[in-house]
């Protein structure tokens, strides 16, 4: 990706042999927000309510880095993961379980009637998944991360990430079968 | 990925159906992020350096204070290990009794040193003084200055 004569994030490592590692520029931040903003928010939303704050903190933290990480997308997802888990611990202290269940409103996906599945049913099914199965599904399906990147983010092997992804999809299929039948899937 | 088994058609169908959902857009303000990033970049990154150095120096001072608290003060009470005893030199033995040099046992050994020359001058031994390269004259030791009493002073002044 080129913008204004500068090489921006294109999903690969940002290393220019002429100048070394690029520093985090506003253009790079903007391109990362465009490419991963919604996915990062969804990735954080699976753990906490304050997803936007977590994403913003991760982007600001990236901007403070002296050099661009080897894989900015994986770095951001990992930073968002850490921030979201920390925010969830804070929320758990503040809220009771009933309040947590009441706060699980459908702000995960766009309210679009043209989708093959009901968004609310998908959110309910995703919420019912264990964290270790939901994380690779969200990261791969909507975040666009490879299983190698998910392995880096979650601290597991890529084969484990793939196995959990497949297992998560199987469980989602079982939970969403009624809504899929309603949508004539 | 090569060792990973391909997904079954049923799972692929669920995958495709879920992929049709679009994540809700983030409400993060790009301007806000740029502002926060700029403000963060303007902050000094090593603001902890000086406090850490100050804390380390304070800790070292406290540690040294406790470490030396139990040891005796070498400058109080006269430590015998620090006392220097030596025999008087030949020149010092020729000084008249009661002179300044006799009262200062730690006069330097070198005949050209300032303290030694000053002691000799105070003892009115200028005639017998020798300097570097000059052989020392063997004159009899000077007699002590006459002791004047009040009547003698009045007589000389008149």
XYZ file of C-alpha atoms in Angstrom:
343
model
C 0.000 0.000 0.000
C 1.366 3.380 -0.995
C 0.070 6.668 0.198
C 1.700 9.953 -0.589
C 4.884 8.277 -1.695
C 5.351 6.470 1.629
C 5.081 2.789 2.098
C 2.294 1.939 4.486
C 1.117 -1.183 6.198
C 0.296 -3.900 3.696
C 0.054 -6.827 6.071
C 3.729 -7.656 5.943
C 6.709 -6.626 7.979
C 7.586 -2.949 7.649
C 11.300 -2.911 7.147
C 13.065 -0.773 4.634
C 16.702 -1.839 4.180
C 17.633 1.707 3.306
C 16.307 3.362 6.470
C 15.739 0.421 8.824
C 12.562 0.068 10.810
C 9.996 2.724 10.095
C 8.653 4.754 12.945
C 4.924 4.881 13.563
C 3.568 7.666 11.402
C 0.085 9.180 11.391
C -0.448 7.691 7.946
C 0.396 4.237 9.232
C -1.951 4.679 12.183
C -4.707 5.801 9.856
C -4.227 2.831 7.569
C -4.265 0.451 10.537
C -7.512 1.981 11.801
C -9.077 1.638 8.366
C -7.935 -1.946 7.932
C -8.466 -3.320 11.426
C -10.495 -0.826 13.460
C -13.792 -2.686 13.356
C -12.175 -6.090 13.792
C -10.144 -4.849 16.739
C -13.285 -3.479 18.324
C -15.081 -6.794 17.843
C -12.050 -8.640 19.171
C -12.152 -6.525 22.328
C -15.937 -6.623 22.553
C -15.952 -10.369 23.102
C -14.350 -9.729 26.498
C -15.441 -6.315 27.696
C -17.961 -3.528 27.210
C -15.413 -0.749 26.791
C -14.090 -2.024 23.476
C -13.565 1.387 21.912
C -11.506 2.588 24.839
C -9.363 -0.525 24.682
C -8.758 -0.114 20.954
C -7.875 3.527 21.395
C -5.416 2.724 24.154
C -3.791 0.071 21.984
C -3.416 2.469 19.058
C -1.929 5.154 21.277
C 0.434 2.582 22.717
C 1.493 1.623 19.208
C 2.106 5.269 18.395
C 4.484 5.488 21.352
C 6.677 2.698 20.034
C 10.064 3.862 18.842
C 9.855 1.560 15.829
C 7.099 -0.244 14.038
C 6.639 -3.800 15.341
C 7.484 -6.664 13.076
C 3.808 -7.449 12.567
C 1.715 -4.398 13.479
C -1.608 -6.223 13.101
C -0.615 -9.055 15.418
C 0.903 -6.516 17.823
C -2.342 -4.537 17.899
C -4.504 -7.618 18.392
C -2.283 -8.747 21.227
C -2.382 -5.302 22.851
C -6.166 -5.216 22.487
C -6.415 -8.709 23.943
C -4.390 -7.732 26.995
C -6.334 -4.508 27.454
C -9.701 -6.194 27.034
C -8.883 -8.950 29.511
C -7.750 -6.332 32.008
C -10.927 -4.327 31.424
C -13.019 -7.441 31.898
C -11.424 -8.069 35.270
C -12.325 -4.541 36.287
C -15.875 -4.966 35.027
C -16.251 -8.238 36.887
C -15.365 -6.478 40.084
C -17.888 -3.738 39.474
C -20.811 -5.666 38.120
C -22.721 -8.667 39.246
C -23.285 -11.578 36.908
C -26.837 -10.438 36.210
C -25.652 -7.017 35.204
C -23.050 -8.568 32.953
C -25.691 -10.669 31.199
C -27.908 -7.613 30.776
C -25.050 -5.673 29.230
C -24.536 -8.247 26.490
C -26.446 -6.236 23.942
C -25.946 -6.719 20.232
C -23.378 -4.127 19.371
C -20.988 -6.654 17.935
C -22.160 -6.548 14.326
C -23.783 -4.122 11.989
C -27.572 -4.371 11.969
C -27.860 -5.642 8.418
C -30.819 -7.663 7.164
C -28.895 -8.993 4.166
C -26.841 -11.426 6.217
C -27.245 -15.199 6.107
C -27.583 -15.497 9.871
C -29.329 -13.496 12.524
C -26.815 -11.193 14.198
C -28.411 -11.523 17.626
C -28.326 -15.299 17.410
C -24.714 -15.166 16.332
C -23.837 -12.948 19.268
C -25.639 -15.261 21.668
C -23.891 -18.289 20.212
C -20.503 -16.583 20.334
C -21.114 -15.521 23.914
C -21.849 -19.088 24.857
C -18.533 -20.288 23.474
C -15.572 -20.683 25.788
C -12.945 -17.957 25.446
C -10.309 -20.240 23.976
C -12.693 -21.302 21.146
C -14.246 -17.916 20.497
C -10.945 -16.061 20.262
C -9.580 -17.824 17.137
C -12.987 -17.660 15.459
C -13.246 -13.903 15.888
C -9.601 -13.284 15.057
C -9.618 -15.389 11.873
C -13.148 -14.859 10.596
C -13.506 -11.125 11.148
C -10.000 -10.040 12.064
C -8.404 -11.672 9.059
C -5.469 -13.011 11.041
C -3.704 -16.121 9.897
C -3.395 -19.024 12.285
C 0.280 -18.189 12.700
C -0.666 -14.672 13.792
C -3.357 -16.025 16.115
C -0.734 -18.301 17.617
C 1.433 -15.269 18.363
C -1.483 -13.290 19.782
C -2.843 -16.046 22.001
C 0.474 -17.657 22.877
C -0.407 -21.035 21.409
C 0.774 -23.093 18.446
C -0.730 -22.528 15.017
C -2.066 -26.081 14.878
C -3.804 -25.536 18.222
C -5.273 -22.303 16.890
C -6.618 -24.108 13.829
C -8.025 -26.959 15.898
C -9.779 -24.535 18.231
C -11.103 -22.577 15.272
C -12.672 -25.661 13.760
C -14.043 -26.797 17.095
C -15.529 -23.357 17.692
C -17.254 -23.374 14.322
C -18.729 -26.815 15.046
C -20.150 -25.619 18.336
C -21.493 -22.453 16.698
C -23.220 -24.569 14.061
C -24.883 -26.658 16.737
C -26.054 -23.581 18.644
C -27.203 -21.660 15.590
C -29.037 -24.406 13.754
C -32.536 -23.077 14.626
C -31.768 -19.546 13.468
C -30.073 -20.863 10.348
C -33.186 -22.857 9.527
C -35.260 -19.696 9.944
C -32.958 -17.923 7.517
C -33.262 -20.884 5.089
C -29.549 -21.617 5.290
C -1.237 -25.064 7.627
C -0.144 -27.986 5.507
C -0.759 -30.495 8.286
C -4.119 -28.950 9.148
C -7.114 -30.845 7.867
C -9.545 -28.991 5.612
C -12.902 -28.023 7.056
C -15.902 -30.184 6.382
C -18.641 -28.755 4.089
C -20.984 -28.230 7.044
C -18.422 -26.248 8.934
C -17.530 -24.332 5.784
C -21.180 -23.363 5.386
C -21.295 -21.992 8.922
C -18.041 -20.177 8.299
C -19.427 -18.547 5.172
C -22.658 -17.590 6.904
C -20.843 -16.006 9.815
C -18.460 -14.224 7.488
C -21.423 -12.374 6.027
C -21.783 -10.513 9.312
C -19.916 -7.234 9.385
C -18.343 -6.085 12.640
C -19.771 -2.865 13.986
C -17.613 0.098 13.130
C -15.481 1.453 15.870
C -16.410 4.801 17.306
C -12.788 5.592 18.004
C -12.041 9.110 16.819
C -9.060 9.239 14.574
C -8.376 12.820 15.546
C -8.506 11.846 19.184
C -5.977 9.069 18.610
C -3.659 11.393 16.713
C -3.915 13.933 19.513
C -3.249 11.322 22.197
C -0.376 9.868 20.193
C 1.194 13.277 19.758
C 0.798 14.087 23.406
C 2.251 10.748 24.389
C 5.199 11.257 22.060
C 5.881 14.669 23.589
C 6.124 13.256 27.081
C 9.621 12.413 28.225
C 10.072 8.689 28.058
C 12.679 8.517 30.780
C 10.894 10.481 33.426
C 11.789 7.683 35.823
C 15.552 8.067 35.380
C 16.127 10.917 37.805
C 13.759 9.632 40.501
C 15.401 6.226 40.217
C 18.888 7.727 40.544
C 17.792 9.781 43.539
C 16.252 6.757 45.200
C 19.409 4.718 44.567
C 21.624 7.407 46.115
C 19.335 7.708 49.129
C 19.345 3.954 49.605
C 23.141 3.861 49.343
C 23.469 6.662 51.908
C 21.149 4.905 54.345
C 22.986 1.623 53.864
C 26.378 3.208 54.432
C 25.058 5.007 57.486
C 23.848 1.789 59.062
C 27.031 -0.005 58.047
C 29.324 2.526 59.699
C 27.121 3.185 62.704
C 28.701 0.413 64.796
C 32.315 1.223 63.988
C 34.375 3.421 66.397
C 35.304 6.914 65.329
C 39.018 6.840 64.462
C 39.391 10.569 65.198
C 37.965 10.489 68.709
C 39.844 9.297 71.758
C 43.203 8.777 70.081
C 43.493 5.504 68.320
C 46.799 3.856 69.151
C 47.033 2.340 65.701
C 47.170 5.794 64.151
C 49.892 7.188 66.405
C 53.295 7.648 64.769
C 56.303 7.257 66.957
C 59.814 7.834 65.819
C 63.120 8.751 67.265
C 64.148 12.427 67.084
C 66.684 13.323 64.448
C 70.178 14.509 65.198
C 69.236 18.120 64.448
C 66.235 17.907 66.723
C 68.354 16.675 69.585
C 70.542 19.801 69.240
C 67.604 22.122 69.683
C 67.439 23.873 73.003
C 65.035 22.505 75.518
C 61.686 24.199 75.567
C 61.839 25.285 71.927
C 58.911 24.927 69.574
C 60.549 22.086 67.748
C 60.930 20.160 70.970
C 57.244 20.616 71.619
C 56.321 19.204 68.190
C 57.382 15.608 67.966
C 56.151 15.146 64.407
C 58.576 17.484 62.659
C 59.526 16.456 59.151
C 62.800 14.745 58.541
C 63.921 16.749 55.492
C 66.231 19.635 56.470
C 64.819 21.735 53.599
C 61.192 21.382 54.581
C 59.275 24.457 55.587
C 58.342 23.237 59.026
C 61.897 22.208 59.880
C 63.336 25.536 58.759
C 60.671 27.392 60.678
C 61.512 25.438 63.791
C 65.170 26.229 63.368
C 64.452 29.942 62.882
C 62.257 30.002 65.919
C 65.078 28.460 67.877
C 67.464 31.229 66.679
C 69.655 28.618 65.073
C 70.095 30.501 61.821
C 73.863 30.354 61.936
C 73.962 26.614 61.921
C 71.297 26.151 59.218
C 72.322 24.430 56.033
C 70.537 24.281 52.724
C 70.560 21.820 49.874
C 73.991 21.360 48.387
C 75.663 23.280 51.181
C 77.615 21.321 53.735
C 76.278 21.738 57.214
C 78.437 23.830 59.421
C 79.305 22.354 62.691
C 78.804 25.275 64.994
C 78.081 24.880 68.618
C 74.423 24.969 69.436
C 73.096 28.428 70.066
C 72.560 29.448 73.592
C 68.977 30.114 74.578
C 67.886 33.750 74.426
C 68.378 35.657 77.648
C 65.407 35.767 79.897
C 64.562 39.372 80.660
C 62.572 40.372 83.607
C 60.540 43.551 83.936
C 63.363 45.559 85.513
C 65.761 44.628 82.714
C 63.219 45.642 80.047
C 62.693 49.021 81.738
C 66.397 49.524 81.999
C 66.970 48.797 78.276
C 64.129 51.000 77.176
C 65.478 53.954 79.157
